[in-house]
C-alpha cells in the first residue's frame, strides 16, 4: 500500500521506516511542525512531572531538564517514557497511552495536594489536568511546544492524490487529522482524500473525519503505534521497496 504519514517529525520518519519494513510504500509528508515556544518553567519544587507527549521531553532542555531529572515523572505512554529515560529522567512511570490512565497513575503514587508540573503543548486537551485538579492536586501548566499547521498541502501529497496514487493515510492526532482534511479540501482534493482508507490511533483522533462524513477504515484498540500498524493488511511479495 502507498500510505501517507501526516504526523509531525521526528515521529513521521520513524513511522515511515516501520511501514517500509512491513513492505508498504510510505509517503512521509507532515501537515504539522512542532517547535519550542520558549516558555520558562515556574520556580519552586514539584512532587511530579507530567509528560503527555514525546514532544515535551524534547522541549525540556538545559537547566530545566537538569532541575527535574530526579522528580517522579509520569509519561502518557511507552514511547514518551522511553524518551524520558534516555534524556536522563531517573524515576519514570508509564501510563497506558491515554489521559485517563495517566491521571490514575498519578493518583496511585502521589497524594492529593501534591504540586505537579505539566510540560504541555499549546494545543493541549483538558485532560488529565482537569481530573487531577478536581481531585485535589495543584497543577502548574507550561506550554513548552506548539504544532503549527502547514501553509498548504504538501506538494507530493497533492500530486499523489491527483494521480490516484495513494491508498491510505495514518492519523495520529485529532489536530493532524483535521489539518490533513482541511488542507486537502483547500487544494481541491477533498474527494480524493475522503476516498483513502483512514487509519486512526484512537476514536478521539477519528472525530474530525467522522464529522466531515469521511469513512474511517480502522481505529486502533489502544492508542499506540503497534496497535495502529496491526490494522494494516499484510503486504505480499510485491517488491514495494
mmCIF file with all atom_site columns, C-alpha atoms in Angstrom, residues 73-201:
data_model
loop_
_atom_site.group_PDB
_atom_site.id
_atom_site.type_symbol
_atom_site.label_atom_id
_atom_site.label_alt_id
_atom_site.label_comp_id
_atom_site.label_asym_id
_atom_site.label_entity_id
_atom_site.label_seq_id
_atom_site.pdbx_PDB_ins_code
_atom_site.Cartn_x
_atom_site.Cartn_y
_atom_site.Cartn_z
_atom_site.occupancy
_atom_site.B_iso_or_equiv
_atom_site.pdbx_formal_charge
_atom_site.auth_seq_id
_atom_site.auth_comp_id
_atom_site.auth_asym_id
_atom_site.auth_atom_id
_atom_site.pdbx_PDB_model_num
ATOM 1   C CA . UNK A 1 73  ? 7.895   11.575 36.051 1.00 0.00 ? 73  UNK A CA 1
ATOM 2   C CA . UNK A 1 74  ? 4.550   10.371 34.686 1.00 0.00 ? 74  UNK A CA 1
ATOM 3   C CA . UNK A 1 75  ? 4.581   9.627  30.949 1.00 0.00 ? 75  UNK A CA 1
ATOM 4   C CA . UNK A 1 76  ? 1.420   9.093  28.927 1.00 0.00 ? 76  UNK A CA 1
ATOM 5   C CA . UNK A 1 77  ? 2.768   6.080  27.048 1.00 0.00 ? 77  UNK A CA 1
ATOM 6   C CA . UNK A 1 78  ? 5.699   3.796  26.337 1.00 0.00 ? 78  UNK A CA 1
ATOM 7   C CA . UNK A 1 79  ? 7.360   5.958  23.669 1.00 0.00 ? 79  UNK A CA 1
ATOM 8   C CA . UNK A 1 80  ? 7.261   9.074  25.838 1.00 0.00 ? 80  UNK A CA 1
ATOM 9   C CA . UNK A 1 81  ? 8.524   7.094  28.818 1.00 0.00 ? 81  UNK A CA 1
ATOM 10  C CA . UNK A 1 82  ? 11.422  5.622  26.842 1.00 0.00 ? 82  UNK A CA 1
ATOM 11  C CA . UNK A 1 83  ? 12.490  9.053  25.602 1.00 0.00 ? 83  UNK A CA 1
ATOM 12  C CA . UNK A 1 84  ? 12.288  10.440 29.143 1.00 0.00 ? 84  UNK A CA 1
ATOM 13  C CA . UNK A 1 85  ? 14.602  7.720  30.396 1.00 0.00 ? 85  UNK A CA 1
ATOM 14  C CA . UNK A 1 86  ? 17.013  8.328  27.515 1.00 0.00 ? 86  UNK A CA 1
ATOM 15  C CA . UNK A 1 87  ? 17.007  12.030 28.442 1.00 0.00 ? 87  UNK A CA 1
ATOM 16  C CA . UNK A 1 88  ? 18.153  11.174 31.962 1.00 0.00 ? 88  UNK A CA 1
ATOM 17  C CA . UNK A 1 89  ? 14.917  11.298 33.967 1.00 0.00 ? 89  UNK A CA 1
ATOM 18  C CA . UNK A 1 90  ? 15.534  8.787  36.699 1.00 0.00 ? 90  UNK A CA 1
ATOM 19  C CA . UNK A 1 91  ? 12.071  7.908  38.059 1.00 0.00 ? 91  UNK A CA 1
ATOM 20  C CA . UNK A 1 92  ? 9.718   7.382  35.109 1.00 0.00 ? 92  UNK A CA 1
ATOM 21  C CA . UNK A 1 93  ? 6.262   5.778  35.444 1.00 0.00 ? 93  UNK A CA 1
ATOM 22  C CA . UNK A 1 94  ? 4.358   4.924  32.249 1.00 0.00 ? 94  UNK A CA 1
ATOM 23  C CA . UNK A 1 95  ? 0.589   5.001  31.676 1.00 0.00 ? 95  UNK A CA 1
ATOM 24  C CA . UNK A 1 96  ? -1.348  3.056  29.042 1.00 0.00 ? 96  UNK A CA 1
ATOM 25  C CA . UNK A 1 97  ? -1.339  5.748  26.358 1.00 0.00 ? 97  UNK A CA 1
ATOM 26  C CA . UNK A 1 98  ? -4.269  7.969  27.324 1.00 0.00 ? 98  UNK A CA 1
ATOM 27  C CA . UNK A 1 99  ? -5.136  10.777 29.718 1.00 0.00 ? 99  UNK A CA 1
ATOM 28  C CA . UNK A 1 100 ? -7.435  8.667  31.896 1.00 0.00 ? 100 UNK A CA 1
ATOM 29  C CA . UNK A 1 101 ? -4.814  6.069  32.771 1.00 0.00 ? 101 UNK A CA 1
ATOM 30  C CA . UNK A 1 102 ? -2.225  8.824  33.207 1.00 0.00 ? 102 UNK A CA 1
ATOM 31  C CA . UNK A 1 103 ? -4.379  10.537 35.833 1.00 0.00 ? 103 UNK A CA 1
ATOM 32  C CA . UNK A 1 104 ? -4.966  7.177  37.542 1.00 0.00 ? 104 UNK A CA 1
ATOM 33  C CA . UNK A 1 105 ? -1.219  6.537  37.610 1.00 0.00 ? 105 UNK A CA 1
ATOM 34  C CA . UNK A 1 106 ? -0.551  9.879  39.300 1.00 0.00 ? 106 UNK A CA 1
ATOM 35  C CA . UNK A 1 107 ? -3.243  9.198  41.889 1.00 0.00 ? 107 UNK A CA 1
ATOM 36  C CA . UNK A 1 108 ? -1.766  5.771  42.627 1.00 0.00 ? 108 UNK A CA 1
ATOM 37  C CA . UNK A 1 109 ? 1.614   7.296  43.502 1.00 0.00 ? 109 UNK A CA 1
ATOM 38  C CA . UNK A 1 110 ? 1.028   10.799 44.901 1.00 0.00 ? 110 UNK A CA 1
ATOM 39  C CA . UNK A 1 111 ? -1.450  12.038 47.479 1.00 0.00 ? 111 UNK A CA 1
ATOM 40  C CA . UNK A 1 112 ? -3.947  14.827 46.690 1.00 0.00 ? 112 UNK A CA 1
ATOM 41  C CA . UNK A 1 113 ? -2.488  18.233 47.485 1.00 0.00 ? 113 UNK A CA 1
ATOM 42  C CA . UNK A 1 114 ? 0.781   17.452 45.686 1.00 0.00 ? 114 UNK A CA 1
ATOM 43  C CA . UNK A 1 115 ? 2.075   20.106 43.317 1.00 0.00 ? 115 UNK A CA 1
ATOM 44  C CA . UNK A 1 116 ? 2.609   18.845 39.765 1.00 0.00 ? 116 UNK A CA 1
ATOM 45  C CA . UNK A 1 117 ? 4.201   20.355 36.674 1.00 0.00 ? 117 UNK A CA 1
ATOM 46  C CA . UNK A 1 118 ? 2.569   19.563 33.330 1.00 0.00 ? 118 UNK A CA 1
ATOM 47  C CA . UNK A 1 119 ? 5.001   20.089 30.431 1.00 0.00 ? 119 UNK A CA 1
ATOM 48  C CA . UNK A 1 120 ? 2.339   20.637 27.781 1.00 0.00 ? 120 UNK A CA 1
ATOM 49  C CA . UNK A 1 121 ? 1.729   21.702 24.219 1.00 0.00 ? 121 UNK A CA 1
ATOM 50  C CA . UNK A 1 122 ? -0.053  24.882 23.207 1.00 0.00 ? 122 UNK A CA 1
ATOM 51  C CA . UNK A 1 123 ? -2.934  22.826 21.772 1.00 0.00 ? 123 UNK A CA 1
ATOM 52  C CA . UNK A 1 124 ? -3.364  20.610 24.801 1.00 0.00 ? 124 UNK A CA 1
ATOM 53  C CA . UNK A 1 125 ? -6.609  18.932 25.832 1.00 0.00 ? 125 UNK A CA 1
ATOM 54  C CA . UNK A 1 126 ? -8.377  19.462 29.152 1.00 0.00 ? 126 UNK A CA 1
ATOM 55  C CA . UNK A 1 127 ? -7.280  16.066 30.476 1.00 0.00 ? 127 UNK A CA 1
ATOM 56  C CA . UNK A 1 128 ? -5.510  14.888 32.542 1.00 0.00 ? 128 UNK A CA 1
ATOM 57  C CA . UNK A 1 129 ? -5.221  18.303 34.208 1.00 0.00 ? 129 UNK A CA 1
ATOM 58  C CA . UNK A 1 130 ? -8.960  18.728 34.800 1.00 0.00 ? 130 UNK A CA 1
ATOM 59  C CA . UNK A 1 131 ? -9.344  15.375 36.575 1.00 0.00 ? 131 UNK A CA 1
ATOM 60  C CA . UNK A 1 132 ? -6.273  15.904 38.722 1.00 0.00 ? 132 UNK A CA 1
ATOM 61  C CA . UNK A 1 133 ? -7.298  19.405 39.794 1.00 0.00 ? 133 UNK A CA 1
ATOM 62  C CA . UNK A 1 134 ? -10.813 18.143 40.581 1.00 0.00 ? 134 UNK A CA 1
ATOM 63  C CA . UNK A 1 135 ? -9.356  15.505 42.908 1.00 0.00 ? 135 UNK A CA 1
ATOM 64  C CA . UNK A 1 136 ? -7.198  17.952 44.854 1.00 0.00 ? 136 UNK A CA 1
ATOM 65  C CA . UNK A 1 137 ? -3.862  18.187 43.060 1.00 0.00 ? 137 UNK A CA 1
ATOM 66  C CA . UNK A 1 138 ? -2.187  21.523 42.365 1.00 0.00 ? 138 UNK A CA 1
ATOM 67  C CA . UNK A 1 139 ? -1.090  21.810 38.766 1.00 0.00 ? 139 UNK A CA 1
ATOM 68  C CA . UNK A 1 140 ? 1.300   24.240 37.113 1.00 0.00 ? 140 UNK A CA 1
ATOM 69  C CA . UNK A 1 141 ? 0.949   24.032 33.322 1.00 0.00 ? 141 UNK A CA 1
ATOM 70  C CA . UNK A 1 142 ? 3.604   25.334 30.930 1.00 0.00 ? 142 UNK A CA 1
ATOM 71  C CA . UNK A 1 143 ? 3.104   25.280 27.168 1.00 0.00 ? 143 UNK A CA 1
ATOM 72  C CA . UNK A 1 144 ? 6.610   24.337 26.061 1.00 0.00 ? 144 UNK A CA 1
ATOM 73  C CA . UNK A 1 145 ? 5.923   23.443 22.430 1.00 0.00 ? 145 UNK A CA 1
ATOM 74  C CA . UNK A 1 146 ? 3.404   24.188 19.701 1.00 0.00 ? 146 UNK A CA 1
ATOM 75  C CA . UNK A 1 147 ? 2.375   22.426 16.494 1.00 0.00 ? 147 UNK A CA 1
ATOM 76  C CA . UNK A 1 148 ? 1.911   24.777 13.533 1.00 0.00 ? 148 UNK A CA 1
ATOM 77  C CA . UNK A 1 149 ? -0.239  23.785 10.560 1.00 0.00 ? 149 UNK A CA 1
ATOM 78  C CA . UNK A 1 150 ? 1.432   23.767 7.142  1.00 0.00 ? 150 UNK A CA 1
ATOM 79  C CA . UNK A 1 151 ? 0.557   26.668 4.853  1.00 0.00 ? 151 UNK A CA 1
ATOM 80  C CA . UNK A 1 152 ? -0.568  24.295 2.099  1.00 0.00 ? 152 UNK A CA 1
ATOM 81  C CA . UNK A 1 153 ? -0.963  20.611 1.342  1.00 0.00 ? 153 UNK A CA 1
ATOM 82  C CA . UNK A 1 154 ? 2.499   19.116 0.784  1.00 0.00 ? 154 UNK A CA 1
ATOM 83  C CA . UNK A 1 155 ? 3.230   19.002 -2.929 1.00 0.00 ? 155 UNK A CA 1
ATOM 84  C CA . UNK A 1 156 ? 3.999   15.287 -3.001 1.00 0.00 ? 156 UNK A CA 1
ATOM 85  C CA . UNK A 1 157 ? 0.636   14.543 -1.400 1.00 0.00 ? 157 UNK A CA 1
ATOM 86  C CA . UNK A 1 158 ? -1.236  16.827 -3.800 1.00 0.00 ? 158 UNK A CA 1
ATOM 87  C CA . UNK A 1 159 ? 0.449   15.076 -6.739 1.00 0.00 ? 159 UNK A CA 1
ATOM 88  C CA . UNK A 1 160 ? -0.316  11.602 -5.383 1.00 0.00 ? 160 UNK A CA 1
ATOM 89  C CA . UNK A 1 161 ? -3.941  12.424 -4.606 1.00 0.00 ? 161 UNK A CA 1
ATOM 90  C CA . UNK A 1 162 ? -4.410  13.995 -8.037 1.00 0.00 ? 162 UNK A CA 1
ATOM 91  C CA . UNK A 1 163 ? -2.999  10.892 -9.715 1.00 0.00 ? 163 UNK A CA 1
ATOM 92  C CA . UNK A 1 164 ? -4.995  8.443  -7.550 1.00 0.00 ? 164 UNK A CA 1
ATOM 93  C CA . UNK A 1 165 ? -1.646  7.122  -6.328 1.00 0.00 ? 165 UNK A CA 1
ATOM 94  C CA . UNK A 1 166 ? -2.381  6.925  -2.588 1.00 0.00 ? 166 UNK A CA 1
ATOM 95  C CA . UNK A 1 167 ? -4.158  4.083  -0.818 1.00 0.00 ? 167 UNK A CA 1
ATOM 96  C CA . UNK A 1 168 ? -4.301  5.136  2.825  1.00 0.00 ? 168 UNK A CA 1
ATOM 97  C CA . UNK A 1 169 ? -3.349  7.714  5.446  1.00 0.00 ? 169 UNK A CA 1
ATOM 98  C CA . UNK A 1 170 ? -2.318  7.279  9.082  1.00 0.00 ? 170 UNK A CA 1
ATOM 99  C CA . UNK A 1 171 ? -3.743  9.762  11.601 1.00 0.00 ? 171 UNK A CA 1
ATOM 100 C CA . UNK A 1 172 ? -2.005  10.157 14.977 1.00 0.00 ? 172 UNK A CA 1
ATOM 101 C CA . UNK A 1 173 ? -3.850  13.134 16.487 1.00 0.00 ? 173 UNK A CA 1
ATOM 102 C CA . UNK A 1 174 ? -7.178  14.885 16.150 1.00 0.00 ? 174 UNK A CA 1
ATOM 103 C CA . UNK A 1 175 ? -5.400  18.072 15.094 1.00 0.00 ? 175 UNK A CA 1
ATOM 104 C CA . UNK A 1 176 ? -3.323  16.457 12.357 1.00 0.00 ? 176 UNK A CA 1
ATOM 105 C CA . UNK A 1 177 ? -6.401  14.644 11.022 1.00 0.00 ? 177 UNK A CA 1
ATOM 106 C CA . UNK A 1 178 ? -8.295  17.936 10.890 1.00 0.00 ? 178 UNK A CA 1
ATOM 107 C CA . UNK A 1 179 ? -5.347  19.680 9.229  1.00 0.00 ? 179 UNK A CA 1
ATOM 108 C CA . UNK A 1 180 ? -4.955  16.947 6.608  1.00 0.00 ? 180 UNK A CA 1
ATOM 109 C CA . UNK A 1 181 ? -8.641  17.174 5.755  1.00 0.00 ? 181 UNK A CA 1
ATOM 110 C CA . UNK A 1 182 ? -8.679  20.972 5.621  1.00 0.00 ? 182 UNK A CA 1
ATOM 111 C CA . UNK A 1 183 ? -5.522  21.249 3.506  1.00 0.00 ? 183 UNK A CA 1
ATOM 112 C CA . UNK A 1 184 ? -6.722  18.613 1.030  1.00 0.00 ? 184 UNK A CA 1
ATOM 113 C CA . UNK A 1 185 ? -10.083 20.348 0.757  1.00 0.00 ? 185 UNK A CA 1
ATOM 114 C CA . UNK A 1 186 ? -8.448  23.753 0.213  1.00 0.00 ? 186 UNK A CA 1
ATOM 115 C CA . UNK A 1 187 ? -6.344  22.206 -2.565 1.00 0.00 ? 187 UNK A CA 1
ATOM 116 C CA . UNK A 1 188 ? -9.495  20.955 -4.322 1.00 0.00 ? 188 UNK A CA 1
ATOM 117 C CA . UNK A 1 189 ? -8.682  17.345 -3.440 1.00 0.00 ? 189 UNK A CA 1
ATOM 118 C CA . UNK A 1 190 ? -11.214 16.729 -0.696 1.00 0.00 ? 190 UNK A CA 1
ATOM 119 C CA . UNK A 1 191 ? -12.918 13.940 -2.620 1.00 0.00 ? 191 UNK A CA 1
ATOM 120 C CA . UNK A 1 192 ? -9.669  12.090 -3.249 1.00 0.00 ? 192 UNK A CA 1
ATOM 121 C CA . UNK A 1 193 ? -8.732  12.490 0.420  1.00 0.00 ? 193 UNK A CA 1
ATOM 122 C CA . UNK A 1 194 ? -12.097 11.136 1.564  1.00 0.00 ? 194 UNK A CA 1
ATOM 123 C CA . UNK A 1 195 ? -11.688 8.114  -0.707 1.00 0.00 ? 195 UNK A CA 1
ATOM 124 C CA . UNK A 1 196 ? -8.498  6.990  1.066  1.00 0.00 ? 196 UNK A CA 1
ATOM 125 C CA . UNK A 1 197 ? -8.511  4.314  3.740  1.00 0.00 ? 197 UNK A CA 1
ATOM 126 C CA . UNK A 1 198 ? -8.179  6.224  7.018  1.00 0.00 ? 198 UNK A CA 1
ATOM 127 C CA . UNK A 1 199 ? -6.350  4.566  9.931  1.00 0.00 ? 199 UNK A CA 1
ATOM 128 C CA . UNK A 1 200 ? -6.693  6.347  13.294 1.00 0.00 ? 200 UNK A CA 1
ATOM 129 C CA . UNK A 1 201 ? -4.724  5.963  16.521 1.00 0.00 ? 201 UNK A CA 1
#
